[in-house]
Amino acid sequence: MYFERQEQYGSEGLVITRESLAKTISSQIDSNVNRSYEIVNQIISFMRESLYSGKPVKISLFGVFTVQTKKEMCSVNPKTREMVKVPTRRVLRFKPSMHLKRQINRKVVLFSRPDAPRR
């Protein structure tokens, strides 16, 4: 899918804004940009609410977002070398689907040398 040229590359890779996503969707389905923006916001809100309540969000052929609870633990502050308690916290995890993994690995194979041994 082609994204509008408003895409940016940050230190963490490609950054897609809601606006560029809405423009891309509206051009793909011949819809109003404002309506596409509302749809993007609704999808993100739905995902956020599900994750807040602890429910996983599965996107077919893409992967699963889950919230996991990390237990309280003791750790060492690297500056002061002092023992500190890290409180219980919730973390967001993403597990890609096998389909997505295969697609990503297929891309890598396309750019490998033809004489390279296969794994």
PDB file of C-alpha atoms in Angstrom:
ATOM      1  CA  MET A   1       0.000   0.000   0.000  1.00  0.00           C
ATOM      2  CA  TYR A   2       1.364   3.419  -0.937  1.00  0.00           C
ATOM      3  CA  PHE A   3       1.350   6.112   1.733  1.00  0.00           C
ATOM      4  CA  GLU A   4       1.255   9.829   1.031  1.00  0.00           C
ATOM      5  CA  ARG A   5       4.662  11.480   0.920  1.00  0.00           C
ATOM      6  CA  GLN A   6       4.068  12.939   4.394  1.00  0.00           C
ATOM      7  CA  GLU A   7       5.662   9.835   5.849  1.00  0.00           C
ATOM      8  CA  GLN A   8       8.636  10.422   8.063  1.00  0.00           C
ATOM      9  CA  TYR A   9      11.510   8.259   9.131  1.00  0.00           C
ATOM     10  CA  GLY A  10      12.389   8.659  12.785  1.00  0.00           C
ATOM     11  CA  SER A  11      15.018   6.910  14.827  1.00  0.00           C
ATOM     12  CA  GLU A  12      12.609   3.969  15.155  1.00  0.00           C
ATOM     13  CA  GLY A  13      11.793   3.596  11.449  1.00  0.00           C
ATOM     14  CA  LEU A  14       8.790   4.642   9.381  1.00  0.00           C
ATOM     15  CA  VAL A  15       6.347   6.981  11.128  1.00  0.00           C
ATOM     16  CA  ILE A  16       2.852   6.947   9.614  1.00  0.00           C
ATOM     17  CA  THR A  17       0.522   9.694  10.788  1.00  0.00           C
ATOM     18  CA  ARG A  18      -3.220   9.228  11.168  1.00  0.00           C
ATOM     19  CA  GLU A  19      -3.659  11.876   8.488  1.00  0.00           C
ATOM     20  CA  SER A  20      -1.462  10.090   5.924  1.00  0.00           C
ATOM     21  CA  LEU A  21      -3.182   6.804   6.740  1.00  0.00           C
ATOM     22  CA  ALA A  22      -6.609   8.427   6.259  1.00  0.00           C
ATOM     23  CA  LYS A  23      -5.531   9.957   2.924  1.00  0.00           C
ATOM     24  CA  THR A  24      -4.250   6.600   1.712  1.00  0.00           C
ATOM     25  CA  ILE A  25      -7.453   4.822   2.724  1.00  0.00           C
ATOM     26  CA  SER A  26      -9.661   7.487   1.151  1.00  0.00           C
ATOM     27  CA  SER A  27      -7.788   7.263  -2.161  1.00  0.00           C
ATOM     28  CA  GLN A  28      -7.944   3.443  -2.141  1.00  0.00           C
ATOM     29  CA  ILE A  29     -11.706   3.259  -1.540  1.00  0.00           C
ATOM     30  CA  ASP A  30     -12.748   6.553  -3.180  1.00  0.00           C
ATOM     31  CA  SER A  31     -13.997   8.031   0.080  1.00  0.00           C
ATOM     32  CA  ASN A  32     -13.918  11.397   1.808  1.00  0.00           C
ATOM     33  CA  VAL A  33     -10.649  12.050   3.710  1.00  0.00           C
ATOM     34  CA  ASN A  34     -12.558  13.288   6.771  1.00  0.00           C
ATOM     35  CA  ARG A  35     -14.654  10.109   6.871  1.00  0.00           C
ATOM     36  CA  SER A  36     -11.515   7.968   6.528  1.00  0.00           C
ATOM     37  CA  TYR A  37      -9.899   9.938   9.362  1.00  0.00           C
ATOM     38  CA  GLU A  38     -12.942   9.210  11.574  1.00  0.00           C
ATOM     39  CA  ILE A  39     -12.675   5.506  10.728  1.00  0.00           C
ATOM     40  CA  VAL A  40      -8.944   5.437  11.577  1.00  0.00           C
ATOM     41  CA  ASN A  41      -9.670   7.153  14.911  1.00  0.00           C
ATOM     42  CA  GLN A  42     -12.495   4.711  15.706  1.00  0.00           C
ATOM     43  CA  ILE A  43     -10.261   1.708  15.006  1.00  0.00           C
ATOM     44  CA  ILE A  44      -7.474   3.091  17.208  1.00  0.00           C
ATOM     45  CA  SER A  45      -9.956   3.960  19.985  1.00  0.00           C
ATOM     46  CA  PHE A  46     -11.452   0.468  19.867  1.00  0.00           C
ATOM     47  CA  MET A  47      -8.004  -1.129  20.075  1.00  0.00           C
ATOM     48  CA  ARG A  48      -6.953   1.173  22.926  1.00  0.00           C
ATOM     49  CA  GLU A  49     -10.109   0.459  24.961  1.00  0.00           C
ATOM     50  CA  SER A  50      -9.724  -3.292  24.481  1.00  0.00           C
ATOM     51  CA  LEU A  51      -6.089  -3.190  25.593  1.00  0.00           C
ATOM     52  CA  TYR A  52      -6.907  -0.951  28.596  1.00  0.00           C
ATOM     53  CA  SER A  53      -9.412  -3.560  29.757  1.00  0.00           C
ATOM     54  CA  GLY A  54      -6.830  -6.336  29.352  1.00  0.00           C
ATOM     55  CA  LYS A  55      -8.355  -7.947  26.260  1.00  0.00           C
ATOM     56  CA  PRO A  56      -6.001  -8.976  23.430  1.00  0.00           C
ATOM     57  CA  VAL A  57      -6.425  -7.415  19.992  1.00  0.00           C
ATOM     58  CA  LYS A  58      -5.916  -9.816  17.089  1.00  0.00           C
ATOM     59  CA  ILE A  59      -5.586  -8.533  13.550  1.00  0.00           C
ATOM     60  CA  SER A  60      -5.866 -11.402  11.066  1.00  0.00           C
ATOM     61  CA  LEU A  61      -2.728 -12.086   9.030  1.00  0.00           C
ATOM     62  CA  PHE A  62      -0.876  -9.413  11.051  1.00  0.00           C
ATOM     63  CA  GLY A  63      -0.564 -10.377  14.714  1.00  0.00           C
ATOM     64  CA  VAL A  64      -1.822 -10.064  18.283  1.00  0.00           C
ATOM     65  CA  PHE A  65      -1.394  -7.187  20.726  1.00  0.00           C
ATOM     66  CA  THR A  66      -1.630  -8.205  24.396  1.00  0.00           C
ATOM     67  CA  VAL A  67      -1.132  -6.530  27.758  1.00  0.00           C
ATOM     68  CA  GLN A  68       0.966  -8.489  30.240  1.00  0.00           C
ATOM     69  CA  THR A  69       1.531  -7.748  33.913  1.00  0.00           C
ATOM     70  CA  LYS A  70       5.143  -7.735  35.064  1.00  0.00           C
ATOM     71  CA  LYS A  71       5.690  -8.637  38.705  1.00  0.00           C
ATOM     72  CA  GLU A  72       7.373  -6.344  41.182  1.00  0.00           C
ATOM     73  CA  MET A  73      11.114  -6.959  41.279  1.00  0.00           C
ATOM     74  CA  CYS A  74      14.341  -5.684  42.757  1.00  0.00           C
ATOM     75  CA  SER A  75      16.895  -4.121  40.457  1.00  0.00           C
ATOM     76  CA  VAL A  76      20.125  -2.153  40.695  1.00  0.00           C
ATOM     77  CA  ASN A  77      20.256   1.523  39.770  1.00  0.00           C
ATOM     78  CA  PRO A  78      23.263   1.671  37.411  1.00  0.00           C
ATOM     79  CA  LYS A  79      24.250   5.200  38.520  1.00  0.00           C
ATOM     80  CA  THR A  80      24.101   4.784  42.287  1.00  0.00           C
ATOM     81  CA  ARG A  81      24.462   0.975  42.448  1.00  0.00           C
ATOM     82  CA  GLU A  82      21.596   1.101  44.917  1.00  0.00           C
ATOM     83  CA  MET A  83      18.944  -1.622  45.118  1.00  0.00           C
ATOM     84  CA  VAL A  84      15.535  -0.305  44.091  1.00  0.00           C
ATOM     85  CA  LYS A  85      12.094  -1.907  43.864  1.00  0.00           C
ATOM     86  CA  VAL A  86      10.538  -1.794  40.433  1.00  0.00           C
ATOM     87  CA  PRO A  87       6.757  -1.795  40.971  1.00  0.00           C
ATOM     88  CA  THR A  88       4.274  -4.083  39.242  1.00  0.00           C
ATOM     89  CA  ARG A  89       3.519  -2.711  35.806  1.00  0.00           C
ATOM     90  CA  ARG A  90       1.620  -3.527  32.648  1.00  0.00           C
ATOM     91  CA  VAL A  91       3.476  -3.816  29.346  1.00  0.00           C
ATOM     92  CA  LEU A  92       2.234  -4.021  25.778  1.00  0.00           C
ATOM     93  CA  ARG A  93       3.408  -6.989  23.715  1.00  0.00           C
ATOM     94  CA  PHE A  94       3.058  -7.735  20.015  1.00  0.00           C
ATOM     95  CA  LYS A  95       3.332 -11.206  18.525  1.00  0.00           C
ATOM     96  CA  PRO A  96       3.416 -11.231  14.724  1.00  0.00           C
ATOM     97  CA  SER A  97       1.382 -13.833  12.846  1.00  0.00           C
ATOM     98  CA  MET A  98       3.095 -16.622  10.943  1.00  0.00           C
ATOM     99  CA  HIS A  99       1.779 -15.043   7.732  1.00  0.00           C
ATOM    100  CA  LEU A 100       3.542 -11.747   8.515  1.00  0.00           C
ATOM    101  CA  LYS A 101       6.746 -13.561   9.511  1.00  0.00           C
ATOM    102  CA  ARG A 102       6.726 -15.492   6.241  1.00  0.00           C
ATOM    103  CA  GLN A 103       6.177 -12.320   4.212  1.00  0.00           C
ATOM    104  CA  ILE A 104       9.053 -10.567   5.956  1.00  0.00           C
ATOM    105  CA  ASN A 105      11.368 -13.548   5.485  1.00  0.00           C
ATOM    106  CA  ARG A 106      10.340 -13.888   1.853  1.00  0.00           C
ATOM    107  CA  LYS A 107      11.482 -10.287   1.260  1.00  0.00           C
ATOM    108  CA  VAL A 108      14.883 -11.141   2.722  1.00  0.00           C
ATOM    109  CA  VAL A 109      15.217 -14.137   0.395  1.00  0.00           C
ATOM    110  CA  LEU A 110      14.518 -11.941  -2.644  1.00  0.00           C
ATOM    111  CA  PHE A 111      17.623  -9.896  -1.887  1.00  0.00           C
ATOM    112  CA  SER A 112      19.957 -12.795  -1.074  1.00  0.00           C
ATOM    113  CA  ARG A 113      22.675 -13.946  -3.464  1.00  0.00           C
ATOM    114  CA  PRO A 114      21.539 -16.665  -5.884  1.00  0.00           C
ATOM    115  CA  ASP A 115      24.602 -18.793  -5.054  1.00  0.00           C
ATOM    116  CA  ALA A 116      24.081 -18.512  -1.273  1.00  0.00           C
ATOM    117  CA  PRO A 117      23.313 -21.809   0.498  1.00  0.00           C
ATOM    118  CA  ARG A 118      19.676 -22.268   1.487  1.00  0.00           C
ATOM    119  CA  ARG A 119      18.751 -22.835   5.106  1.00  0.00           C
TER     120      ARG A 119
END
